[in-house]
Short mmCIF file of C-alpha atoms in Angstrom, two decimals:
data_model
loop_
_atom_site.label_atom_id
_atom_site.label_comp_id
_atom_site.label_asym_id
_atom_site.label_seq_id
_atom_site.Cartn_x
_atom_site.Cartn_y
_atom_site.Cartn_z
CA MET A 1 -171.42 22.43 72.12
CA GLU A 2 -169.21 19.50 71.04
CA PRO A 3 -165.93 21.44 71.50
CA ILE A 4 -167.04 22.37 75.04
CA LEU A 5 -167.80 18.74 75.90
CA ASN A 6 -164.47 17.62 74.44
CA PHE A 7 -162.69 20.27 76.52
CA LEU A 8 -164.44 19.17 79.72
CA ALA A 9 -163.69 15.51 78.94
CA ALA A 10 -160.00 16.33 78.58
CA ILE A 11 -159.80 17.72 82.12
CA PRO A 12 -158.50 15.04 84.53
CA TRP A 13 -160.80 13.89 87.35
CA TRP A 14 -158.47 15.19 90.06
CA ALA A 15 -158.82 18.70 88.67
CA TYR A 16 -162.56 18.56 89.34
CA VAL A 17 -161.86 17.42 92.90
CA LEU A 18 -159.40 20.25 93.44
CA GLY A 19 -161.85 22.72 91.95
CA ALA A 20 -164.64 21.58 94.26
CA LEU A 21 -162.36 21.80 97.28
CA GLY A 22 -161.28 25.25 96.18
CA LEU A 23 -164.90 26.41 96.03
CA ILE A 24 -165.56 24.98 99.51
CA ALA A 25 -162.45 26.75 100.85
CA PHE A 26 -163.55 30.05 99.26
CA ARG A 27 -166.98 29.68 100.79
CA ASP A 28 -165.53 28.80 104.22
CA ILE A 29 -163.20 31.81 104.31
CA PHE A 30 -165.07 34.58 102.55
CA ILE A 31 -168.81 33.78 102.59
CA GLN A 32 -169.92 31.87 105.69
CA LYS A 33 -169.70 33.72 109.01
CA SER A 34 -171.23 31.18 111.44
CA HIS A 35 -168.38 28.74 112.11
CA THR A 36 -164.99 29.95 113.31
CA ILE A 37 -163.43 26.49 112.88
CA SER A 38 -164.43 26.31 109.20
CA HIS A 39 -163.10 29.83 108.62
CA ASN A 40 -159.76 29.21 110.29
CA TYR A 41 -159.37 25.67 108.96
CA PRO A 42 -161.19 25.54 105.61
CA ILE A 43 -162.18 22.11 104.31
CA VAL A 44 -160.48 20.26 107.19
CA GLY A 45 -162.78 21.96 109.71
CA HIS A 46 -165.75 20.13 108.20
CA LEU A 47 -164.32 16.84 109.45
CA ARG A 48 -164.74 18.09 113.02
CA TYR A 49 -168.49 18.69 112.55
CA TRP A 50 -168.94 15.39 110.72
CA MET A 51 -167.16 13.43 113.48
CA GLU A 52 -169.28 15.21 116.09
CA SER A 53 -172.47 14.33 114.21
CA ILE A 54 -171.72 10.58 114.23
CA GLY A 55 -170.32 10.57 117.77
CA PRO A 56 -173.52 9.21 119.43
CA GLU A 57 -173.67 6.30 116.97
CA MET A 58 -169.96 5.51 117.44
CA ARG A 59 -170.34 5.47 121.22
CA GLN A 60 -173.57 3.46 121.05
CA TYR A 61 -172.19 0.67 118.88
CA PHE A 62 -168.47 0.59 119.61
CA VAL A 63 -167.63 2.39 122.87
CA ALA A 64 -170.37 2.11 125.51
CA ASN A 65 -170.65 -1.16 127.40
CA ASN A 66 -173.85 -3.20 127.66
CA ARG A 67 -175.10 -1.51 130.83
CA GLU A 68 -173.84 2.03 130.26
CA GLU A 69 -176.16 3.81 127.83
CA LEU A 70 -179.08 6.05 128.68
CA PRO A 71 -182.02 6.26 128.55
CA PHE A 72 -182.09 2.52 127.71
CA ASN A 73 -178.93 0.44 127.73
CA ARG A 74 -178.07 -2.28 125.24
CA ILE A 75 -179.22 -5.12 127.51
CA GLU A 76 -182.63 -3.49 128.01
CA ARG A 77 -183.07 -2.80 124.32
CA GLY A 78 -181.87 -6.29 123.44
CA TRP A 79 -184.44 -7.85 125.79
CA ILE A 80 -187.26 -5.88 124.15
CA TYR A 81 -186.08 -6.71 120.62
CA ALA A 82 -185.71 -10.42 121.39
CA SER A 83 -189.06 -10.57 123.21
CA ALA A 84 -190.82 -8.80 120.33
CA LYS A 85 -189.31 -11.22 117.80
CA LYS A 86 -190.03 -14.25 120.00
CA GLU A 87 -186.32 -15.02 120.10
CA ASN A 88 -184.18 -16.29 122.96
CA ASN A 89 -184.11 -13.45 125.52
CA TYR A 90 -182.22 -15.41 128.18
CA GLU A 91 -178.75 -14.64 129.59
CA GLY A 92 -176.01 -17.19 130.15
CA PHE A 93 -173.25 -17.47 132.75
CA GLY A 94 -174.97 -15.24 135.29
CA THR A 95 -175.78 -11.56 135.37
CA ASP A 96 -173.28 -8.92 134.27
CA ARG A 97 -175.16 -6.25 136.23
CA ASP A 98 -173.62 -4.74 139.35
CA ILE A 99 -176.17 -6.02 141.83
CA TYR A 100 -174.80 -3.72 144.53
CA GLU A 101 -175.46 -0.52 142.56
CA HIS A 102 -177.83 2.14 143.87
CA GLN A 103 -181.54 1.31 143.38
CA HIS A 104 -180.94 -2.23 142.13
CA ILE A 105 -184.19 -4.18 142.58
CA PHE A 106 -184.50 -7.51 144.40
CA VAL A 107 -187.77 -9.47 144.30
CA LYS A 108 -188.14 -11.80 147.28
CA ASN A 109 -189.10 -15.28 146.15
CA GLN A 110 -191.25 -17.63 148.23
CA MET A 111 -189.80 -20.93 149.42
CA MET A 112 -192.65 -22.68 147.56
CA ALA A 113 -193.93 -20.84 144.51
CA PHE A 114 -197.61 -20.42 143.64
CA LYS A 115 -198.82 -23.51 141.80
CA ILE A 116 -201.25 -23.00 138.93
CA PRO A 117 -204.23 -25.34 139.44
CA GLU A 118 -205.96 -27.13 136.61
CA GLY A 119 -208.48 -24.97 134.80
CA HIS A 120 -206.82 -21.76 135.99
CA PRO A 121 -206.86 -18.92 133.39
CA ASN A 122 -203.04 -18.94 133.35
CA ALA A 123 -203.11 -22.61 132.43
CA LEU A 124 -205.06 -21.62 129.33
CA HIS A 125 -203.37 -18.25 128.70
CA LYS A 126 -199.85 -18.00 130.14
CA ASP A 127 -199.89 -14.23 129.62
CA PHE A 128 -203.34 -13.49 131.09
CA VAL A 129 -202.77 -10.60 133.52
CA PRO A 130 -205.65 -8.10 133.49
CA CYS A 131 -206.01 -5.09 135.77
CA ALA A 132 -207.27 -6.12 139.22
CA LYS A 133 -209.49 -3.02 139.43
CA VAL A 134 -212.32 -1.80 137.21
CA MET A 135 -212.19 1.80 135.98
CA GLY A 136 -215.37 3.68 136.80
CA ILE A 137 -217.00 1.05 139.00
CA HIS A 138 -216.86 3.12 142.20
CA ASN A 139 -218.32 6.22 140.57
CA LYS A 140 -221.01 4.13 138.87
CA ARG A 141 -220.12 5.17 135.33
CA ARG A 142 -222.43 3.72 132.71
CA LYS A 143 -219.60 1.95 130.88
CA PRO A 144 -217.01 0.65 133.37
CA TYR A 145 -213.81 -0.78 131.92
CA ARG A 146 -211.34 -3.39 133.15
CA PRO A 147 -208.15 -3.30 131.04
CA ALA A 148 -207.44 -6.86 129.91
CA SER A 149 -203.71 -6.17 130.07
CA ILE A 150 -201.62 -4.63 132.83
CA ILE A 151 -199.24 -3.25 130.18
CA ASN A 152 -200.55 -0.83 127.58
CA VAL A 153 -199.39 1.79 125.07
CA SER A 154 -198.86 5.20 126.62
CA ALA A 155 -199.88 8.57 125.18
CA MET A 156 -198.13 9.18 121.84
CA SER A 157 -200.01 11.18 119.24
CA PHE A 158 -200.35 10.84 115.51
CA GLY A 159 -198.24 13.71 114.24
CA SER A 160 -195.38 13.07 116.62
CA LEU A 161 -195.51 9.42 115.49
CA SER A 162 -196.02 8.36 111.90
CA ALA A 163 -199.25 6.91 110.54
CA ALA A 164 -197.56 3.54 110.00
CA ALA A 165 -196.25 3.43 113.57
CA VAL A 166 -199.64 4.31 115.09
CA GLU A 167 -201.41 1.74 112.93
CA ALA A 168 -198.89 -0.97 113.81
CA MET A 169 -199.29 -0.21 117.52
CA ASN A 170 -203.08 -0.28 117.41
CA LYS A 171 -203.17 -3.56 115.54
CA GLY A 172 -200.61 -4.86 118.00
CA VAL A 173 -202.65 -3.96 121.09
CA ALA A 174 -205.68 -5.60 119.47
CA LYS A 175 -203.71 -8.85 119.22
CA ALA A 176 -202.43 -8.47 122.78
CA ASP A 177 -205.77 -7.39 124.34
CA ALA A 178 -204.20 -4.16 125.57
CA TYR A 179 -205.33 -0.57 125.12
CA HIS A 180 -203.83 2.26 123.06
CA ASN A 181 -203.68 5.80 124.46
CA THR A 182 -204.11 8.27 121.60
CA GLY A 183 -201.90 11.03 122.95
CA GLU A 184 -203.13 14.60 122.55
CA GLY A 185 -203.15 14.68 118.73
CA GLY A 186 -206.74 13.49 118.39
CA LEU A 187 -208.27 10.19 117.29
CA SER A 188 -206.89 9.29 113.85
CA PRO A 189 -208.01 6.50 111.50
CA TYR A 190 -204.79 4.72 112.45
CA HIS A 191 -206.00 4.44 116.06
CA LYS A 192 -209.11 2.59 114.87
CA GLN A 193 -207.64 -0.72 113.76
CA GLY A 194 -209.29 -2.99 116.32
CA GLY A 195 -207.61 -2.12 119.61
CA ASP A 196 -209.19 -0.62 122.71
CA VAL A 197 -208.52 3.13 122.89
CA VAL A 198 -208.12 5.63 125.72
CA PHE A 199 -208.82 9.08 124.26
CA HIS A 200 -206.40 11.63 125.66
CA PHE A 201 -206.53 15.41 125.34
CA GLY A 202 -204.36 18.23 126.60
CA THR A 203 -204.46 22.01 126.54
CA GLY A 204 -204.81 22.12 122.74
CA TYR A 205 -208.01 19.99 122.83
CA PHE A 206 -207.09 18.48 119.47
CA GLY A 207 -209.89 16.44 117.97
CA VAL A 208 -212.47 17.97 120.35
CA ARG A 209 -211.54 21.60 119.77
CA SER A 210 -213.95 24.45 119.13
CA SER A 211 -213.17 27.15 116.57
CA ASP A 212 -211.83 29.45 119.29
CA GLY A 213 -209.49 26.79 120.69
CA ASN A 214 -211.60 25.73 123.67
CA LEU A 215 -212.84 22.28 124.63
CA SER A 216 -216.08 21.31 122.87
CA LEU A 217 -218.08 18.84 124.95
CA GLU A 218 -220.44 18.40 122.00
CA LYS A 219 -217.58 17.21 119.78
CA LEU A 220 -216.31 14.95 122.56
CA GLU A 221 -219.74 13.36 123.01
CA LYS A 222 -220.06 12.78 119.26
CA LEU A 223 -216.55 11.35 119.04
CA VAL A 224 -217.30 8.79 121.77
CA ASN A 225 -220.69 7.87 120.31
CA ASP A 226 -219.21 7.40 116.84
CA ASN A 227 -216.23 5.35 118.05
CA PRO A 228 -217.10 2.48 120.42
CA CYS A 229 -213.40 1.57 120.53
CA ILE A 230 -212.95 4.45 123.02
CA LYS A 231 -213.11 2.91 126.49
CA ALA A 232 -211.98 5.82 128.70
CA ILE A 233 -211.08 9.53 128.61
CA GLU A 234 -207.79 10.94 129.94
CA ILE A 235 -207.19 14.63 130.70
CA LYS A 236 -203.52 15.58 130.53
CA LEU A 237 -202.49 18.01 133.25
CA SER A 238 -198.77 17.61 132.54
CA GLN A 239 -196.28 15.15 131.10
CA GLY A 240 -192.89 14.01 132.28
CA ALA A 241 -190.98 15.48 129.34
CA LYS A 242 -192.01 19.09 129.98
CA PRO A 243 -194.51 19.55 132.86
CA GLY A 244 -196.04 23.01 132.97
CA LYS A 245 -194.84 23.95 129.48
CA GLY A 246 -196.89 24.36 126.34
CA GLY A 247 -195.75 23.86 122.79
CA VAL A 248 -196.09 25.04 119.21
CA LEU A 249 -197.01 22.79 116.30
CA PRO A 250 -195.38 24.52 113.31
CA GLY A 251 -197.64 25.22 110.35
CA ALA A 252 -195.18 23.47 108.04
CA LYS A 253 -195.95 20.19 109.80
CA ILE A 254 -199.73 20.52 109.58
CA THR A 255 -200.87 18.50 106.59
CA LYS A 256 -204.48 18.37 105.46
CA GLU A 257 -204.90 15.01 107.22
CA ILE A 258 -203.43 16.23 110.52
CA ALA A 259 -205.52 19.42 110.32
CA GLU A 260 -208.75 17.43 109.92
CA ILE A 261 -207.92 15.08 112.79
CA ARG A 262 -206.80 17.82 115.19
CA GLY A 263 -209.42 20.37 114.16
CA VAL A 264 -206.96 23.09 113.17
CA GLU A 265 -206.09 25.03 110.00
CA VAL A 266 -203.68 23.74 107.36
CA GLY A 267 -200.30 25.46 107.35
CA LYS A 268 -200.99 27.67 110.38
CA ASP A 269 -198.98 27.44 113.62
CA VAL A 270 -201.01 26.03 116.52
CA LEU A 271 -200.24 26.87 120.13
CA SER A 272 -200.75 24.38 122.95
CA PRO A 273 -200.83 26.63 126.03
CA ALA A 274 -199.13 25.70 129.28
CA THR A 275 -202.50 25.70 131.08
CA HIS A 276 -206.06 24.61 130.35
CA LYS A 277 -208.87 26.94 129.31
CA ALA A 278 -211.62 24.50 130.34
CA PHE A 279 -210.74 24.83 134.04
CA SER A 280 -208.51 26.99 136.21
CA ASN A 281 -208.59 25.30 139.60
CA VAL A 282 -209.11 21.91 141.21
CA SER A 283 -212.85 22.38 141.82
CA GLU A 284 -213.42 23.23 138.16
CA LEU A 285 -211.35 20.21 137.11
CA MET A 286 -213.59 18.00 139.26
CA ASP A 287 -216.68 19.53 137.67
CA LEU A 288 -215.28 18.87 134.19
CA ILE A 289 -214.53 15.24 135.04
CA GLU A 290 -218.13 14.71 136.11
CA LYS A 291 -219.52 16.49 133.02
CA ILE A 292 -217.46 14.34 130.68
CA ALA A 293 -218.40 11.16 132.53
CA GLU A 294 -222.07 12.11 132.41
CA ILE A 295 -222.23 12.84 128.67
CA THR A 296 -220.05 9.91 127.58
CA GLY A 297 -220.75 7.30 130.26
CA LEU A 298 -217.03 6.44 130.24
CA PRO A 299 -214.45 6.37 133.03
CA VAL A 300 -212.52 9.65 133.15
CA GLY A 301 -209.02 10.06 134.51
CA ILE A 302 -206.15 12.50 134.70
CA LYS A 303 -202.47 12.32 133.86
CA GLY A 304 -199.71 14.29 135.53
CA ALA A 305 -196.05 14.46 136.41
CA ILE A 306 -195.57 14.98 140.14
CA GLY A 307 -193.96 17.96 141.84
CA LYS A 308 -195.72 19.99 144.52
CA LEU A 309 -198.52 18.15 146.30
CA ASP A 310 -200.81 20.92 147.56
CA GLN A 311 -203.27 20.79 144.66
CA TRP A 312 -203.22 16.99 144.67
CA GLU A 313 -204.12 17.16 148.37
CA GLU A 314 -206.94 19.55 147.52
CA LEU A 315 -208.17 17.09 144.90
CA ALA A 316 -208.11 14.24 147.41
CA ASP A 317 -209.98 16.33 150.00
CA ILE A 318 -212.73 17.15 147.49
CA MET A 319 -212.97 13.46 146.62
CA VAL A 320 -213.51 12.62 150.29
CA GLU A 321 -216.06 15.41 150.69
CA THR A 322 -218.10 14.71 147.53
CA GLY A 323 -217.60 10.98 147.02
CA LYS A 324 -216.70 11.75 143.39
CA GLY A 325 -213.48 12.13 141.47
CA PRO A 326 -211.28 10.73 138.70
CA ASP A 327 -211.63 7.04 137.96
CA PHE A 328 -207.92 6.66 137.24
CA ILE A 329 -204.72 8.64 137.66
CA ALA A 330 -201.74 8.15 135.33
CA VAL A 331 -198.50 9.18 137.00
CA ASP A 332 -195.73 10.14 134.60
CA GLY A 333 -192.07 10.16 135.56
CA GLY A 334 -189.99 13.31 135.26
CA GLU A 335 -187.35 11.36 133.33
CA GLY A 336 -188.95 12.60 130.11
CA GLY A 337 -190.06 10.42 127.25
CA THR A 338 -191.11 10.67 123.64
CA GLY A 339 -192.08 14.35 123.91
CA ALA A 340 -189.43 16.81 122.71
CA ALA A 341 -188.42 19.19 125.50
CA PRO A 342 -185.71 21.63 126.52
CA PRO A 343 -183.00 19.87 128.57
CA SER A 344 -183.78 22.17 131.51
CA PHE A 345 -187.27 20.64 131.68
CA ALA A 346 -186.39 17.03 130.87
CA ASP A 347 -183.48 17.02 133.32
CA HIS A 348 -184.84 18.98 136.25
CA VAL A 349 -188.61 19.69 136.32
CA SER A 350 -190.83 17.22 138.24
CA LEU A 351 -189.84 14.13 140.18
CA PRO A 352 -188.65 10.81 138.75
CA TRP A 353 -191.41 8.22 138.73
CA VAL A 354 -190.39 6.26 141.80
CA TYR A 355 -190.25 9.39 143.99
CA GLY A 356 -193.28 11.09 142.46
CA PHE A 357 -195.56 8.09 142.65
CA SER A 358 -194.67 7.21 146.24
CA GLU A 359 -195.39 10.78 147.37
CA LEU A 360 -198.69 10.96 145.46
CA TYR A 361 -199.91 7.55 146.58
CA LYS A 362 -199.57 8.57 150.23
CA VAL A 363 -201.82 11.60 149.60
CA PHE A 364 -204.72 9.30 148.70
CA GLN A 365 -203.82 6.54 151.12
CA THR A 366 -203.93 8.79 154.17
CA ARG A 367 -207.50 9.66 153.17
CA ASN A 368 -208.43 5.99 152.61
CA ILE A 369 -209.50 6.44 148.98
CA THR A 370 -206.89 4.47 147.02
CA HIS A 371 -209.49 1.74 146.35
CA ARG A 372 -211.50 4.24 144.29
CA ILE A 373 -208.68 4.93 141.83
CA VAL A 374 -206.92 2.84 139.19
CA PHE A 375 -203.29 3.97 139.43
CA ILE A 376 -201.30 3.84 136.18
CA GLY A 377 -197.52 4.13 136.19
CA SER A 378 -195.52 5.50 133.28
CA GLY A 379 -191.76 5.98 133.29
CA LYS A 380 -189.40 3.22 132.06
CA LEU A 381 -191.49 0.49 133.71
CA GLY A 382 -191.66 -1.81 130.67
CA PHE A 383 -189.49 -4.52 132.24
CA PRO A 384 -190.86 -7.27 134.50
CA ALA A 385 -188.72 -6.54 137.60
CA LYS A 386 -189.43 -2.81 137.46
CA ALA A 387 -193.12 -3.57 136.98
CA ALA A 388 -193.08 -5.86 140.04
CA MET A 389 -191.63 -2.98 142.06
CA ALA A 390 -194.30 -0.62 140.70
CA PHE A 391 -197.11 -3.02 141.63
CA ALA A 392 -195.64 -3.38 145.12
CA MET A 393 -195.79 0.41 145.43
CA GLY A 394 -199.45 0.57 144.43
CA VAL A 395 -199.90 0.75 140.65
CA ASP A 396 -202.65 -1.23 138.96
CA CYS A 397 -201.44 -0.89 135.34
CA ILE A 398 -198.41 0.44 133.53
CA ASN A 399 -198.17 2.40 130.28
CA VAL A 400 -195.13 2.19 128.03
CA ALA A 401 -194.09 4.54 125.24
CA ARG A 402 -190.43 4.19 124.29
CA GLU A 403 -190.49 0.45 125.00
CA ALA A 404 -193.46 0.11 122.61
CA MET A 405 -191.54 2.09 120.00
CA MET A 406 -188.54 -0.20 120.36
CA SER A 407 -190.72 -3.27 119.92
CA ILE A 408 -191.67 -2.02 116.45
CA GLY A 409 -188.13 -1.08 115.44
CA CYS A 410 -186.96 2.10 117.25
CA ILE A 411 -183.14 2.10 117.53
CA GLN A 412 -182.86 4.92 120.12
CA ALA A 413 -181.37 7.37 117.62
CA GLN A 414 -182.70 10.17 119.87
CA ILE A 415 -183.69 12.44 116.98
CA CYS A 416 -187.47 12.11 117.46
CA HIS A 417 -187.82 15.91 117.41
CA THR A 418 -186.13 16.38 114.01
CA ASN A 419 -188.56 14.51 111.70
CA ARG A 420 -185.58 12.39 110.57
CA CYS A 421 -186.27 9.19 112.54
CA PRO A 422 -184.34 6.47 110.66
CA ALA A 423 -186.83 3.79 111.73
CA GLY A 424 -189.83 5.64 110.27
CA ILE A 425 -191.56 5.82 113.67
CA ALA A 426 -191.23 9.44 114.84
CA THR A 427 -191.44 11.12 111.43
CA GLN A 428 -193.95 12.22 108.83
CA ASN A 429 -191.49 11.44 106.01
CA LYS A 430 -193.31 8.98 103.71
CA TRP A 431 -190.11 7.33 102.46
CA ARG A 432 -188.94 6.47 105.97
CA GLN A 433 -192.43 5.27 106.94
CA ASN A 434 -192.45 2.85 104.02
CA GLY A 435 -189.86 0.76 105.84
CA ILE A 436 -192.44 -0.20 108.50
CA ASN A 437 -194.10 -3.53 107.68
CA ILE A 438 -197.33 -2.96 109.60
CA PRO A 439 -198.50 -6.61 109.95
CA LEU A 440 -195.03 -7.71 111.06
CA LYS A 441 -194.49 -4.81 113.47
CA SER A 442 -197.95 -5.25 115.00
CA ASP A 443 -197.08 -8.88 115.69
CA ARG A 444 -193.87 -7.76 117.37
CA LEU A 445 -195.57 -5.28 119.69
CA ALA A 446 -198.13 -7.93 120.62
CA GLN A 447 -195.38 -10.47 121.26
CA TYR A 448 -193.43 -8.01 123.45
CA PHE A 449 -196.57 -7.42 125.55
CA LYS A 450 -197.28 -11.14 125.81
CA THR A 451 -193.67 -11.97 126.76
CA PHE A 452 -193.66 -9.16 129.31
CA ARG A 453 -196.88 -10.39 130.94
CA LYS A 454 -195.71 -13.99 130.91
CA GLU A 455 -192.43 -13.14 132.65
CA LEU A 456 -194.14 -10.82 135.14
CA ILE A 457 -196.66 -13.50 136.08
CA GLU A 458 -193.81 -16.00 136.45
CA ILE A 459 -192.03 -13.61 138.84
CA THR A 460 -195.33 -13.16 140.67
CA HIS A 461 -195.77 -16.91 141.06
CA ALA A 462 -192.15 -17.23 142.23
CA ALA A 463 -192.99 -14.74 144.99
CA GLY A 464 -195.93 -16.94 146.03
CA TYR A 465 -198.72 -14.82 144.56
CA GLU A 466 -201.37 -15.35 141.91
CA HIS A 467 -201.55 -11.78 140.57
CA PRO A 468 -199.10 -8.81 140.68
CA CYS A 469 -201.64 -6.76 142.62
CA GLN A 470 -200.81 -8.96 145.62
CA PHE A 471 -197.22 -7.72 145.86
CA THR A 472 -196.51 -5.83 149.07
CA MET A 473 -193.75 -3.36 149.78
CA HIS A 474 -192.00 -5.98 151.90
CA ASP A 475 -191.62 -8.21 148.83
CA ILE A 476 -189.22 -5.84 147.05
CA GLN A 477 -185.87 -4.58 148.27
CA VAL A 478 -183.68 -1.90 146.73
CA ASN A 479 -180.09 -0.90 147.34
CA VAL A 480 -179.95 2.42 149.13
CA ASP A 481 -176.36 3.19 150.14
CA ASP A 482 -173.26 1.60 151.61
CA ILE A 483 -174.23 2.20 155.25
CA ASP A 484 -177.67 0.64 154.92
CA LEU A 485 -177.13 -1.24 151.68
CA THR A 486 -180.57 -2.73 151.12
CA ARG A 487 -184.03 -1.84 152.41
CA ASN A 488 -187.52 -2.97 151.55
CA LEU A 489 -189.83 -0.46 149.89
CA ARG A 490 -191.79 0.08 153.09
CA THR A 491 -188.70 1.31 154.90
CA THR A 492 -187.43 3.29 151.93
CA TYR A 493 -190.61 5.21 151.06
CA GLY A 494 -192.42 5.28 154.38
CA TYR A 495 -195.75 3.59 153.70
CA ASN A 496 -197.41 0.22 153.17
CA LYS A 497 -199.44 -0.21 150.01
CA THR A 498 -203.17 -0.60 150.59
CA GLN A 499 -204.02 -4.17 149.71
CA VAL A 500 -206.04 -4.50 146.51
CA PRO A 501 -209.14 -6.71 146.85
CA PHE A 502 -208.49 -9.85 144.82
CA LYS A 503 -210.66 -12.97 144.64
CA GLY A 504 -208.73 -14.89 142.02
CA SER A 505 -207.85 -14.63 138.34
CA GLN A 506 -210.97 -16.53 137.36
CA VAL A 507 -213.11 -13.64 138.66
CA LEU A 508 -211.14 -11.27 136.43
CA TYR A 509 -211.46 -13.65 133.49
CA ASP A 510 -215.25 -13.80 133.89
CA CYS A 511 -215.69 -10.04 134.41
CA GLU A 512 -218.32 -8.48 132.16
CA TYR A 513 -216.24 -5.29 131.88
CA LEU A 514 -213.06 -7.02 130.70
CA GLY A 515 -211.53 -5.22 127.72
CA GLY A 516 -209.96 -6.63 124.59
CA LYS A 517 -211.48 -9.30 122.39
CA ASN A 518 -209.39 -12.44 122.48
CA PHE A 519 -209.71 -13.13 126.21
CA THR A 520 -213.35 -12.07 126.37
CA GLU A 521 -214.35 -14.30 123.45
CA SER A 522 -212.64 -17.34 124.97
CA ALA A 523 -214.27 -16.58 128.32
CA LYS A 524 -217.75 -16.87 126.85
#
C-alpha cells in the first residue's frame, strides 16, 4: 500500500487536472448523446451551459435596471424588503418611473385631506384598516366574519411552501391581525400558530378527502369544529397560474407528514383533476355552498380566474332567484403566481386581474347584488397605489402571495417548482429551511402588512376619504394611449363601482365579528 501512496504522491497536481479533463472529454465525445455542443466542443462546451444557468442572476443583479424586471422589479422588491424590516422605504430626488407609460396609476388627491379626529381608531392604530363588509352577514351564517385587515395572505399550501415558511406567515398574520389562506394542501400544524385561517380546498380535497378521492363533508365539519381558528371556507374553481388544469403531486414528494395532512398515501402519486367531483354545474356548486355553510356555520366563498362569463352570469342569476349564494368571491389574475404552470397557461389562459375583475364585477352589479358579496382581489396588488385602484374598482380585501413570500426573504429566484429555493421558502429541503428564523420572519411579514395598511390609509386620507372602500372610479386615472393619454377608471372600464355602505371606522372597530386578536382586545 505504501509504494502505491508514494507513487500517487509523486504525481504532480497538474497531471490530476489533465486526467480529470481527459475523462470529461472522453465522456463528452463517446458516452453522452444528449448535448451536441458538449460532443462537438468537449470540456469548453460546459461553459456555455454554466453561463446560461447563471444568466438570470447576472441580469437581475448587474444588467436590468430598477424598473425593468418581471414579475416584480427591483424597486417593488426593495419597497417590500424595506417595509418588512421597518427601514427607510422612501425615495429621494423624485420618481424614476416613466409616469407616461401605459397603465400608470394616478390617485387624485383632495385639496384638503381627511383630518383624523381625536379618539378616531386611526389615531390609536395608524394601520387599522379592516374590511368594510362582513362575510356571511347577508346570508345569515351562524359565524359571520369581518377580516380585521384589508391585506391578507393568499392561498399557498404546505407542501409547495416549507413548514418554516408557513409557520412564519401564520405567526406574522397573528401579529398583524390578518388572515392566512391555507391553499389546497390541507390544514397543517404550521397554519395553527395563532392567526385567523381561511380553509381552502380544490379538486384534490386535501385534508377533507374521502378514501375514494371525493369531498367528505363529515371530515370538513370535524375539521372546523376542532379548529376554531378557521373563520371561512374557500372553494377553488381555478387559479391564475393554470386555470382549468389539474396537477400531479409526485409520490417522491409525499412524506409521512404531508400524507397525514392531505389524507393521501405515502410515496404514491396523487392526481388533482382539472374539474371537481363534488359538483358538475353551477346549480350543484350553489347547493354545495349552502351545505357547507349549514354544517359549519361559516361564510363560504369561491375563488376563480376569469375568462368566459356565461357560468358566472348563471351563478348571479341563481343568486337573484334564490336569495342565496357565496359570501365572498376571490378573483385571481391570469398573470400567474406561486403555482408552477406551463408557460402556455401562465402566459395566455385567463384574463389579467384588472380586466378579469372589471368584467366580473359588472355581472353582479347589473343584477344589484354586489352588496351581498365580499370581493377579494389577488394579482400583484400588494402595493398601496395598486390597492387604491383595486378598491376604486370594487374590491373589499386583497390577498397577496408572492409579496408575502418576499417579506419573509424570497429573492425572486423563480425556481419555486424545483424544490431548490435558496431562501428555504418554496422547498421541502430541511437544510434550506433551517435558514428561516421564524420569529424574525414573522415580525417582518407583520411589519410589511402594517406598513402597507398605514401607507394605504394615508393615500386614502390624501384623497379626502376615511376608508379605502370610499374610493370611486373617478378618483383613479390610468394612462391609456397617446391619443387619449389618461382616463379615469369609469371611462376606461365602463362602470361605476357600487358605493359600499360605510358609517365610520369606529363602527368597524366596535364590530362583534371583527377578526384578529390585537384590535379586538383593545376595542373591549
